[in-house]
Coordinates of C-alpha atoms and ligand atoms in Angstrom, one line a residue:
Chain A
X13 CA -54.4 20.8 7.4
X14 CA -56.0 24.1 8.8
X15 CA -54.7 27.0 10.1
X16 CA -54.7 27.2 14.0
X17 CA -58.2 27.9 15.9
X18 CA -58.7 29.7 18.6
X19 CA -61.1 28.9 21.5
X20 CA -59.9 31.2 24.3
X21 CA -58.4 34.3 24.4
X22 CA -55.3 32.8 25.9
X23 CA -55.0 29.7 23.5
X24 CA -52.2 30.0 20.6
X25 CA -49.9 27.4 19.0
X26 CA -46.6 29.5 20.0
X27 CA -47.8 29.1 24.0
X28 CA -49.1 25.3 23.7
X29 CA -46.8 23.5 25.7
X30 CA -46.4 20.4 23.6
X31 CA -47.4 19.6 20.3
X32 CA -47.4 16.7 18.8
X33 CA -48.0 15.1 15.0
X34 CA -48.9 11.8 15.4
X35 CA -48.5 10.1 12.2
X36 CA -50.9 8.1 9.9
X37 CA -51.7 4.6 11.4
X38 CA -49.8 5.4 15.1
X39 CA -49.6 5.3 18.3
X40 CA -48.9 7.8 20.8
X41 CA -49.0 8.2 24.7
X42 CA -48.2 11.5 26.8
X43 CA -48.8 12.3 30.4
X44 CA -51.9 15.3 30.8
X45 CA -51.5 17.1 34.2
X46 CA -55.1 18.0 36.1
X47 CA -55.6 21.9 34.9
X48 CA -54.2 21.3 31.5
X49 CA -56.0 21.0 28.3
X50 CA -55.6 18.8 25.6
X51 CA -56.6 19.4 21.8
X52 CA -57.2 16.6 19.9
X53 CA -57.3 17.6 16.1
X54 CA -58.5 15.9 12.8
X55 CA -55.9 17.5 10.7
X56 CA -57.3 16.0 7.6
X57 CA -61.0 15.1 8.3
X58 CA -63.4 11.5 8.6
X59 CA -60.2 10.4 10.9
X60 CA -61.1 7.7 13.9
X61 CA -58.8 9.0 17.0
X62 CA -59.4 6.1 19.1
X63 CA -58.8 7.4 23.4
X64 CA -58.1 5.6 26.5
X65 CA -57.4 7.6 29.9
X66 CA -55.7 6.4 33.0
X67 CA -54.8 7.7 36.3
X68 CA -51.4 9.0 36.2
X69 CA -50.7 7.9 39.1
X70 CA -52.7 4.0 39.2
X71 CA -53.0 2.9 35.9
X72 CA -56.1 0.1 37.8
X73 CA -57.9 3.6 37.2
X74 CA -59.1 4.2 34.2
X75 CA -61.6 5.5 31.2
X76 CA -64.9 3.2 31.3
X77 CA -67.1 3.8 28.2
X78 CA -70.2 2.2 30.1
X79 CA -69.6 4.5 33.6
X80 CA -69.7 7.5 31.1
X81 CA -72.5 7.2 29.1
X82 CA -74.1 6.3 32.1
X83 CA -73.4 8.9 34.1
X84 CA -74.6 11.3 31.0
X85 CA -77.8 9.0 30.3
X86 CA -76.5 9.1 26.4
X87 CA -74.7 7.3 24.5
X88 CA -72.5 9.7 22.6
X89 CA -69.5 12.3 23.2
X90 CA -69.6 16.0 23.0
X91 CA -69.1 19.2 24.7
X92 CA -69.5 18.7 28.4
X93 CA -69.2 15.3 28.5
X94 CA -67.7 14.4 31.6
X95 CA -64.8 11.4 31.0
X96 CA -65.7 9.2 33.9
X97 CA -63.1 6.3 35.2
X98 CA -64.2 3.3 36.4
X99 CA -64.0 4.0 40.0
X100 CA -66.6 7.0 38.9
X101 CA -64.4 9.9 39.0
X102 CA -64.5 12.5 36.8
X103 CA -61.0 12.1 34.8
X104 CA -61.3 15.1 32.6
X105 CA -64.5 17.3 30.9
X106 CA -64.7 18.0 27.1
X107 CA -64.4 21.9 27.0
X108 CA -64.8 22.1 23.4
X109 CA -66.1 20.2 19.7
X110 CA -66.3 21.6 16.7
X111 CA -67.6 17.9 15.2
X112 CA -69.9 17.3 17.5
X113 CA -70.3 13.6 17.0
X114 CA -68.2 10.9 19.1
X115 CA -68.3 7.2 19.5
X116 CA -68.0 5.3 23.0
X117 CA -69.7 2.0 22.0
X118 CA -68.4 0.4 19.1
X119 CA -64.7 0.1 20.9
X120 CA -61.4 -0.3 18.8
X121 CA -60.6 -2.3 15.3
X122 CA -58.6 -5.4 16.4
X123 CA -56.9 -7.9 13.8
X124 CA -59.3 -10.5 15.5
X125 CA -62.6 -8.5 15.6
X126 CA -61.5 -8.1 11.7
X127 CA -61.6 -11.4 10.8
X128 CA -65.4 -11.2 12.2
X129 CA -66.6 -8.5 10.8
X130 CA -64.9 -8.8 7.6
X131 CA -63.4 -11.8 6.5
X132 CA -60.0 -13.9 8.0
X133 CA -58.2 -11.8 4.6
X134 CA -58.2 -9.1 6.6
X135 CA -56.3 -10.6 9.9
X136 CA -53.1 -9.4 8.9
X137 CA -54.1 -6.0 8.8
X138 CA -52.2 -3.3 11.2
X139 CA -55.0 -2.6 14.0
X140 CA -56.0 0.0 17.0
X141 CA -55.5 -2.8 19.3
X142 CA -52.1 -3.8 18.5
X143 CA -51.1 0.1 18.9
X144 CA -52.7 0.1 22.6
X145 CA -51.0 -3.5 23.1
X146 CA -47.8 -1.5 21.8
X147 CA -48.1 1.8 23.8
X148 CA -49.4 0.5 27.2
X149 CA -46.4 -2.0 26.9
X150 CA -44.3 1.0 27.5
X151 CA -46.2 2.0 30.4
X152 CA -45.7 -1.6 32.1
X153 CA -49.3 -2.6 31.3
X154 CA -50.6 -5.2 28.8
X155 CA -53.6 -6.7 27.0
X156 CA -55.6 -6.7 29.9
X157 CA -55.7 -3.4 30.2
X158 CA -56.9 -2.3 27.1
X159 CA -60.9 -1.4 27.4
X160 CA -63.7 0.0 25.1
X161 CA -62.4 3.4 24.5
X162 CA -63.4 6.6 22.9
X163 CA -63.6 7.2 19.4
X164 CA -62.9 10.7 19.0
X165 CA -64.5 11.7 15.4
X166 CA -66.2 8.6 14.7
X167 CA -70.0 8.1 13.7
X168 CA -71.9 5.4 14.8
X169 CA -75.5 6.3 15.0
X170 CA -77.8 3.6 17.3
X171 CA -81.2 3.6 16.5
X172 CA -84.0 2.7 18.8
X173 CA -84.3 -0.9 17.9
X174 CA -80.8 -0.9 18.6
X175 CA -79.2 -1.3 15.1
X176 CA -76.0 0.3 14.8
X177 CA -73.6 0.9 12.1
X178 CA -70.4 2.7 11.5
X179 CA -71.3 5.6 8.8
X180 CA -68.9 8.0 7.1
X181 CA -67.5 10.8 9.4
X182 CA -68.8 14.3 9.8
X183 CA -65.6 15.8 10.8
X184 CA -63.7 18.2 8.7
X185 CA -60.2 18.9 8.2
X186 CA -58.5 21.0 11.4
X187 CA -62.0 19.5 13.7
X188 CA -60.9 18.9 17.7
X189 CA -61.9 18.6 20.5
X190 CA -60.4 19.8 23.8
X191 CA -60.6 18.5 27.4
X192 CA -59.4 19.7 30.5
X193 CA -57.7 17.1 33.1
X194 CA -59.5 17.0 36.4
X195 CA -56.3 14.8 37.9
X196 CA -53.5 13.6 35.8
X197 CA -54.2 11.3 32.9
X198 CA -52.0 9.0 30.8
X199 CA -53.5 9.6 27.2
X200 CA -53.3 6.6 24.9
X201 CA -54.0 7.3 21.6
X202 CA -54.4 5.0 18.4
X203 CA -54.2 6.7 15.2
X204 CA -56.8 4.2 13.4
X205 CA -55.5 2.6 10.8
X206 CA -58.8 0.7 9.6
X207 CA -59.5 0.7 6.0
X208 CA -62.7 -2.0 5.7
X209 CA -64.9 0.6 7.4
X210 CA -66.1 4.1 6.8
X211 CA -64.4 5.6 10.3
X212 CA -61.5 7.3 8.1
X213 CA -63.2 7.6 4.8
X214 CA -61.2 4.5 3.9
X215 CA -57.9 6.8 3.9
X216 CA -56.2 7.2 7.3
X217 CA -54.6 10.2 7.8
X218 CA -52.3 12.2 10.4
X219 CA -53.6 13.7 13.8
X220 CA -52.2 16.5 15.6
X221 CA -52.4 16.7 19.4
X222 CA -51.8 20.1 21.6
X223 CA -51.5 20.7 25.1
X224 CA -51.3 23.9 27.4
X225 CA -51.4 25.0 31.0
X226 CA -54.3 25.9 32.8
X227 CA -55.2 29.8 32.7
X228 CA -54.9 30.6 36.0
Chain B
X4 CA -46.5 16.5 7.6
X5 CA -45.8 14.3 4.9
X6 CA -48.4 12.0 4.1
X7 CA -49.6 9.7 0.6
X8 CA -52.9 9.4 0.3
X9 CA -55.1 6.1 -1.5
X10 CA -55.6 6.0 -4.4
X11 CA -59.6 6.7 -5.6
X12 CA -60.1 2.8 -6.7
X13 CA -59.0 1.7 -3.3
X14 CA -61.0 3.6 -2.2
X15 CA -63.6 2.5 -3.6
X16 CA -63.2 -0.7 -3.7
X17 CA -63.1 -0.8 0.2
X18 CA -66.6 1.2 0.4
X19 CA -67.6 -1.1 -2.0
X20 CA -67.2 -4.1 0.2
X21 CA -67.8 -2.4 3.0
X22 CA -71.3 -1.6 2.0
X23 CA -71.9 -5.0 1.0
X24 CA -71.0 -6.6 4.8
X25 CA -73.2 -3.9 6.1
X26 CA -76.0 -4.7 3.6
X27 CA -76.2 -8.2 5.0
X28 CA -75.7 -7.4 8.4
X29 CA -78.5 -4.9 8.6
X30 CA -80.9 -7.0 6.4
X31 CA -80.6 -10.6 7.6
X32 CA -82.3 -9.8 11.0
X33 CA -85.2 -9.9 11.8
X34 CA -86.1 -12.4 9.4
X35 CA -83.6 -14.8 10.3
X36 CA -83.9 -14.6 13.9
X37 CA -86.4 -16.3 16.1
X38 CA -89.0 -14.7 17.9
X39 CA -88.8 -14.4 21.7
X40 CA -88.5 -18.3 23.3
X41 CA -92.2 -19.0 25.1
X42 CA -93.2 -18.6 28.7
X43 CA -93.7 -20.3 31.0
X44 CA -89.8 -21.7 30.7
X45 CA -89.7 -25.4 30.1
X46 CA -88.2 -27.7 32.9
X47 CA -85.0 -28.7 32.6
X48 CA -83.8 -32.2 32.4
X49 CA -82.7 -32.9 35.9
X50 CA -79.7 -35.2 34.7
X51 CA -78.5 -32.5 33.2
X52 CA -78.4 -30.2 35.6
X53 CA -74.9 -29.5 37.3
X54 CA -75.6 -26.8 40.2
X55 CA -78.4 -24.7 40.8
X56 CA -77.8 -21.4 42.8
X57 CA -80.2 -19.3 44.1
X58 CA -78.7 -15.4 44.2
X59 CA -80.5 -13.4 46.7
X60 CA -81.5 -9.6 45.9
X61 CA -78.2 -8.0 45.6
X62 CA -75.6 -10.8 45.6
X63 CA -72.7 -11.6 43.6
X64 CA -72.0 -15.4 42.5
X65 CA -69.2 -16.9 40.1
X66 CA -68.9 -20.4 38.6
X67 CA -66.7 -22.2 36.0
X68 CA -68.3 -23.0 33.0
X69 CA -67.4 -25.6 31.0
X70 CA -67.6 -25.5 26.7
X71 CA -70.7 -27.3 25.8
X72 CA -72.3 -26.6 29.5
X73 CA -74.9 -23.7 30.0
X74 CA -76.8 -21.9 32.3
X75 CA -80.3 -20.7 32.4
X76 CA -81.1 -17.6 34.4
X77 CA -84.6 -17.1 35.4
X78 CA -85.7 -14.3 37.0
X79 CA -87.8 -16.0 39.1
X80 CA -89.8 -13.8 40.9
X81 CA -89.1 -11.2 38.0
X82 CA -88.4 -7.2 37.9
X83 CA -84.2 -8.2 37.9
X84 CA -81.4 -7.3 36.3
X85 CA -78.6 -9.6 36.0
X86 CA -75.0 -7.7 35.2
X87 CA -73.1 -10.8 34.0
X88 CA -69.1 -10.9 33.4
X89 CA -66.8 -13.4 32.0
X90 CA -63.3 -14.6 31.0
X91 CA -62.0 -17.4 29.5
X92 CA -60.8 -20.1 32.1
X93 CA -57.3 -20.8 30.9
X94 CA -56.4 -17.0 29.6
X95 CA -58.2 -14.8 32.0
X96 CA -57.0 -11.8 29.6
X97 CA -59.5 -13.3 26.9
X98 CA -63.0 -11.8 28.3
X99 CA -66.3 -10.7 27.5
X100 CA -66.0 -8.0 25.1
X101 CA -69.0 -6.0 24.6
X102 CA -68.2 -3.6 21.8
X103 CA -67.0 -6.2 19.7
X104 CA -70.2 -7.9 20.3
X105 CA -72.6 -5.1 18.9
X106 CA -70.2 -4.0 16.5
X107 CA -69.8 -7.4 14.5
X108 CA -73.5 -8.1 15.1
X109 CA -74.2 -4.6 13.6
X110 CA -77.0 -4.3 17.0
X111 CA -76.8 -3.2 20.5
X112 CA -79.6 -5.3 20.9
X113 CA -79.1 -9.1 21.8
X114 CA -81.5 -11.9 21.6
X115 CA -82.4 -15.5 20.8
X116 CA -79.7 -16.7 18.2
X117 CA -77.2 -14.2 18.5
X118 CA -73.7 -14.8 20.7
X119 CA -71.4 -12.9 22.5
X120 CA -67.9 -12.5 21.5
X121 CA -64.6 -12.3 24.0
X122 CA -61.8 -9.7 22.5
X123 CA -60.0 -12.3 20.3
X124 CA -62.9 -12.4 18.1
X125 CA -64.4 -15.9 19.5
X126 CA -67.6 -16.9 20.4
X127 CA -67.8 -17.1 24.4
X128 CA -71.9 -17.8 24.6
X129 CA -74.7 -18.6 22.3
X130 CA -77.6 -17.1 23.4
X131 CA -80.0 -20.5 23.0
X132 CA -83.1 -19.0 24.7
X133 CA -84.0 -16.0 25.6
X134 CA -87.6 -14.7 26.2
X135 CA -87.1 -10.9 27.3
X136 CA -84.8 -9.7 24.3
X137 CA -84.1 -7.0 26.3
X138 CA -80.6 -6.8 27.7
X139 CA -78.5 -3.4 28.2
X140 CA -74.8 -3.6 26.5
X141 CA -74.0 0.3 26.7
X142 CA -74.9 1.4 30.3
X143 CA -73.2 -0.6 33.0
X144 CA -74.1 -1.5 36.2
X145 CA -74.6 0.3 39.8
X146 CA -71.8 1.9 41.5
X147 CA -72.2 3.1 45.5
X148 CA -72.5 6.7 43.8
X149 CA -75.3 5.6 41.7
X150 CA -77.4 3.7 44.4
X151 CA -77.1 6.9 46.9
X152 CA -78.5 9.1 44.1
X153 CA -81.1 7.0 43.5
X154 CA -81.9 5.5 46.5
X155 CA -80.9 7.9 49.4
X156 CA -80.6 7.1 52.9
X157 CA -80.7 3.6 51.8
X158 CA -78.1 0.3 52.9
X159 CA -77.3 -1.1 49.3
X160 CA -75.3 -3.2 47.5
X161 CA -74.2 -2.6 43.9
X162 CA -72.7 -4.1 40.8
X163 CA -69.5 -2.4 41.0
X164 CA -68.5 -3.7 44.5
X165 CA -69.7 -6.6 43.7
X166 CA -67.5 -7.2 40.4
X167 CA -64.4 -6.6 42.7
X168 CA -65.8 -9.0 44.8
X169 CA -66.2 -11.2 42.3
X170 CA -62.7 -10.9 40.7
X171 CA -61.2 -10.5 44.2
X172 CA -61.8 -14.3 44.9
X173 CA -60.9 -15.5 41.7
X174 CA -57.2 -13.5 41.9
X175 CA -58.1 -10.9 39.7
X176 CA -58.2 -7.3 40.3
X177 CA -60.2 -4.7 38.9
X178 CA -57.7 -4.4 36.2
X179 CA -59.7 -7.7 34.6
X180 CA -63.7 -6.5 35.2
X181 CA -64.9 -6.1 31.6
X182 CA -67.3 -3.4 30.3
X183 CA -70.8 -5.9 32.0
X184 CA -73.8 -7.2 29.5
X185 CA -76.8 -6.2 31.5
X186 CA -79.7 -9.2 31.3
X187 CA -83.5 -8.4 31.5
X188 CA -82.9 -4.4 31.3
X189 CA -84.8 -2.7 28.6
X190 CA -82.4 -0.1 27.9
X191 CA -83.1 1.7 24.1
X192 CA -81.5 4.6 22.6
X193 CA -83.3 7.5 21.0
X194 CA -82.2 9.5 18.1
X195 CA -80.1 11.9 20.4
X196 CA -78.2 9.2 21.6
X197 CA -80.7 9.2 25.0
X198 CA -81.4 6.6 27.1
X199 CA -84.7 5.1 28.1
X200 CA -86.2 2.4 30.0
X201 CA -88.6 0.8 27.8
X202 CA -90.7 -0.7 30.5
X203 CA -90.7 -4.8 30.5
X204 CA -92.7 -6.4 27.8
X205 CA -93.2 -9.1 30.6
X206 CA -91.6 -9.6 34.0
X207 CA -92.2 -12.5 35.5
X208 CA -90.7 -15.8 34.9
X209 CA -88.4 -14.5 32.2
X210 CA -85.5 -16.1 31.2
X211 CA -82.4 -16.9 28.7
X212 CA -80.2 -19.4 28.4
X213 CA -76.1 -18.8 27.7
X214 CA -74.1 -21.4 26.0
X215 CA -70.4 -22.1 26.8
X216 CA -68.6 -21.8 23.3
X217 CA -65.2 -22.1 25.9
X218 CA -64.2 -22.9 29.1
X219 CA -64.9 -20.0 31.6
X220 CA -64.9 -18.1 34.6
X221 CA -68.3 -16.4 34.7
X222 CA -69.1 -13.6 37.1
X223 CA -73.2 -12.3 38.4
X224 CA -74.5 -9.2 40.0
X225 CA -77.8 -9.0 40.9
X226 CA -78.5 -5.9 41.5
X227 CA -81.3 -3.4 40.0
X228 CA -80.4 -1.7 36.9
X229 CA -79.3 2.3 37.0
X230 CA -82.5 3.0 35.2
X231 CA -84.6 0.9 36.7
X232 CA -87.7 2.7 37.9
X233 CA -88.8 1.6 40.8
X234 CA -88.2 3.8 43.7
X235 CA -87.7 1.2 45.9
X236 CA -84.2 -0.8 46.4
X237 CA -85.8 -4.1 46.5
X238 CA -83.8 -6.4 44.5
X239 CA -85.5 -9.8 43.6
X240 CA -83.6 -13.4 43.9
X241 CA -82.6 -14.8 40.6
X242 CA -81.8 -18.5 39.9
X243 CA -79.0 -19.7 37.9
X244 CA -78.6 -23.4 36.7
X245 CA -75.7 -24.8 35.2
X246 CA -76.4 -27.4 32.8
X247 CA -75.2 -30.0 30.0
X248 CA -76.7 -28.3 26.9
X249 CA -77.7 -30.8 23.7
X250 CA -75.1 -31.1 21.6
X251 CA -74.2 -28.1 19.3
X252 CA -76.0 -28.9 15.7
X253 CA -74.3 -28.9 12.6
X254 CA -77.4 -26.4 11.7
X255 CA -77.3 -24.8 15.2
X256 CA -79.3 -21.1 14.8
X257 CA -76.4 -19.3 16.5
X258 CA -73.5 -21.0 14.6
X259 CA -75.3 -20.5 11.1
X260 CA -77.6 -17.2 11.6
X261 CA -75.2 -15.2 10.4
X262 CA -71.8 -14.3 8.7
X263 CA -70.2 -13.2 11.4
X264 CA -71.0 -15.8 13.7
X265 CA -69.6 -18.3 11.4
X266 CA -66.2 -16.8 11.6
X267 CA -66.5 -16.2 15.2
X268 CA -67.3 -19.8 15.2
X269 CA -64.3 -20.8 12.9
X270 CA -61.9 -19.0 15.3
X271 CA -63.3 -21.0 18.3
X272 CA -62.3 -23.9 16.3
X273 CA -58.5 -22.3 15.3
X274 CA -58.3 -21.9 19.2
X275 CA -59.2 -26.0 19.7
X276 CA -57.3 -27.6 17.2
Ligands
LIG313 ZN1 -59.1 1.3 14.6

């Protein structure tokens, strides 16, 4: 764990107005007003944070991986990306990345997409999907509303003849990223707790998120 | 916070194997995969053919699909992009899952022999033939937004509308349109993580057949691709053909190809039993 960064003058610990330590493996969800900015932050380093957004206020709105990489010709997250729903508004713009490498194609670690990818030994292994299932639960939502999301801290080059493979992490210890909500977002966040791939350096660890009030 | 880390070993032991799935993943292709299926596209056995549906220049269309029937999409006249959606008949939360799909297959890029999983880590198609091998999983379709940037001043249709349509009249909502596979849409990634259109190796006449691993719902747009680059919004027909495929082979390319399709192919057969 780091000691606190500061990216605008403003921007402490002691004036964040939540601040949460989301735990090894877990879930979390928490409601991001538009104007606000949330940190997301790889307390340890090589930690997947997989992301999904929805519309406060219509949970039918929410993050599509395909209108956003689209709507930035790229495939891959960084600083002003814009987070783009699936009704093609703009849900909230990344404002800040100190990694500098995000995934929005390779989706979350299920227990079933395990059994693919690396044997049926590994079904019975705790999995992002069954934290969204968990969390969105809680929201009144369920399976089917659990789409590709964003892998916050997570490599996955694709080359031009389209091979693609997860590779170890570039993030270090106290990395975030922040994003400012351009209308109010649920945040659903799944602490990944995959161990058969290189997405958290076969170690998960604890995240910490932060949020604060717009400036003005 | 408190946290206990792994031990080193583990550690290792999971890059180990880890390293070893990617190893075949990455090396297996393209040696075990066939090239591009022929042109011009072989008739079809007309006894086999269920319904044949011609989809005018931005349309929408849906059909049931049965396990063991497929379709053939031709392009016809050629220069289309089919967006292409589906969910499993009985479970309708059990759909098309396209991140899965290029993540197990260790490829974004889909072709002859390679199959497309749903979200519970089954195989929903076999891709049987395919002559294009060009088909966009990352960008998505067209949206009203997108069409008026591209083509302003212009009446269109677009994938997005069409999608709602689509799930509209089968009592879905957009809550249940999946991320869409793009078919005939050259679509490659450069080493910044930009998108290009590679241009069509050949456009006219193309075509790929889909194999029902399940019972389905499947949805179409046929609308032009986001990066297609013609100026004009001239969207060609397409035809789709449902039909009885031959028998799955004990041998069959897309069961066998590869590792992972096996298991996707032993969870089909978990969900049957
Ligand atoms: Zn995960």
């Amino acid at each position: 764990m780091t000691d606190f960064i500061k990216t605008s003058a403003s921007r402490s610990l002691e004036n964040a107005v939540q601040d949460h330590f989301i735990a090894a493996e877990a879930p979390w969800s928490g409601i991001v007003r538009k104007g606000q900015t949330i940190r997301i932050e790889d307390s340890y380093g090589q930690q997947a944070i997989d992301t999904l957004f929805y519309r406060a206020d219509d949970f039918a709105e929410r993050y599509s991986n395909q209108d956003t990489m689209r709507a930035q010709g790229g495939a891959y997250i960084g600083t002003g990306t814009k987070i783009i729903s699936n009704e093609g508004n703009v849900m909230l713009v990344m404002t800040a990345d100190s990694c500098g490498r995000h995934d929005t194609s390779a989706g979350a670690c299920s227990c079933e997409s395990n059994t693919v990818r690396f044997g049926h030994g590994t079904k019975y292994l705790h999995a992002c999907r069954d934290n969204f299932v968990l969390e969105v639960t809680k929201h009144g939502m369920s399976k089917r509303d659990i789409v590709p999301n964003i892998n916050f801290f997570m490599n996955v080059p694709i080359k031009p003849n389209g091979e693609m493979t997860i590779v170890d992490g570039i993030s270090a210890p106290g990395d975030y990223v922040e994003l400012v909500a351009e209308m109010d977002v649920l945040c659903v966040i799944s602490n990944c707790p995959q161990i058969n791939n290189p997405c958290n350096g076969f170690d998960p660890t604890p995240v910490r998120v932060l949020i604060w009030d717009g400036e003005d | 916070m408190m946290h206990v880390r792994r031990s080193p070993e583990e550690i290792a032991a999971n890059r180990q194997r880890y390293e070893e799935h990617q190893k075949k993943g990455l090396e297996f292709a393209p040696t075990a995969l066939p090239a591009p299926s022929p042109l011009p596209a072989p008739a079809l056995d007309a006894a086999a053919i269920i319904h044949q549906e011609t989809v005018p220049g931005g349309w929408y269309w849906s059909t049931a699909l049965k396990r063991g029937e497929a379709l053939r999409i031709d392009q016809g006249e050629g220069g289309s992009t089919v967006a292409l959606v589906a969910w499993n008949a009985t479970d309708t939360s059990e759909r098309l899952n396209l991140v899965d799909t290029v993540k197990v297959q260790w490829t974004t890029a889909l072709g002859k022999g390679r199959v497309i999983f749903s979200d519970m880590g089954r195989v929903m198609f076999s891709l049987i033939e395919d002559s294009s091998g060009a088909h966009d999983c990352l960008m998505g379709g067209s949206t009203a937004a997108s069409n008026a940037a591209r083509y302003p001043g212009v009446k269109t249709r677009n994938t997005r509308d069409n999608l709602v349509l689509v799930a509209g009249k089968l009592g879905l909502t957009r809550r249940d349109i999946p991320a869409i596979l793009n078919l005939f849409a050259p679509v490659r990634v450069d080493d910044d993580g930009g998108f290009h259109w590679r241009g069509k190796l050949s456009n006219s006449g193309d075509y790929a057949e889909l194999r029902a691993e399940m019972d389905m719902i499947v949805g179409f747009s046929n609308c032009p691709h986001p990066l297609d680059p013609d100026p004009v919004y001239a969207p060609k027909p397409v035809i789709v053909t449902r039909f009885r495929a031959p028998a799955l082979a004990v041998d069959d390319l897309s069961r066998t190809a590869t590792a992972e399709a096996l298991r996707g192919f032993e969870n089909n057969v978990s969900m049957l039993a």
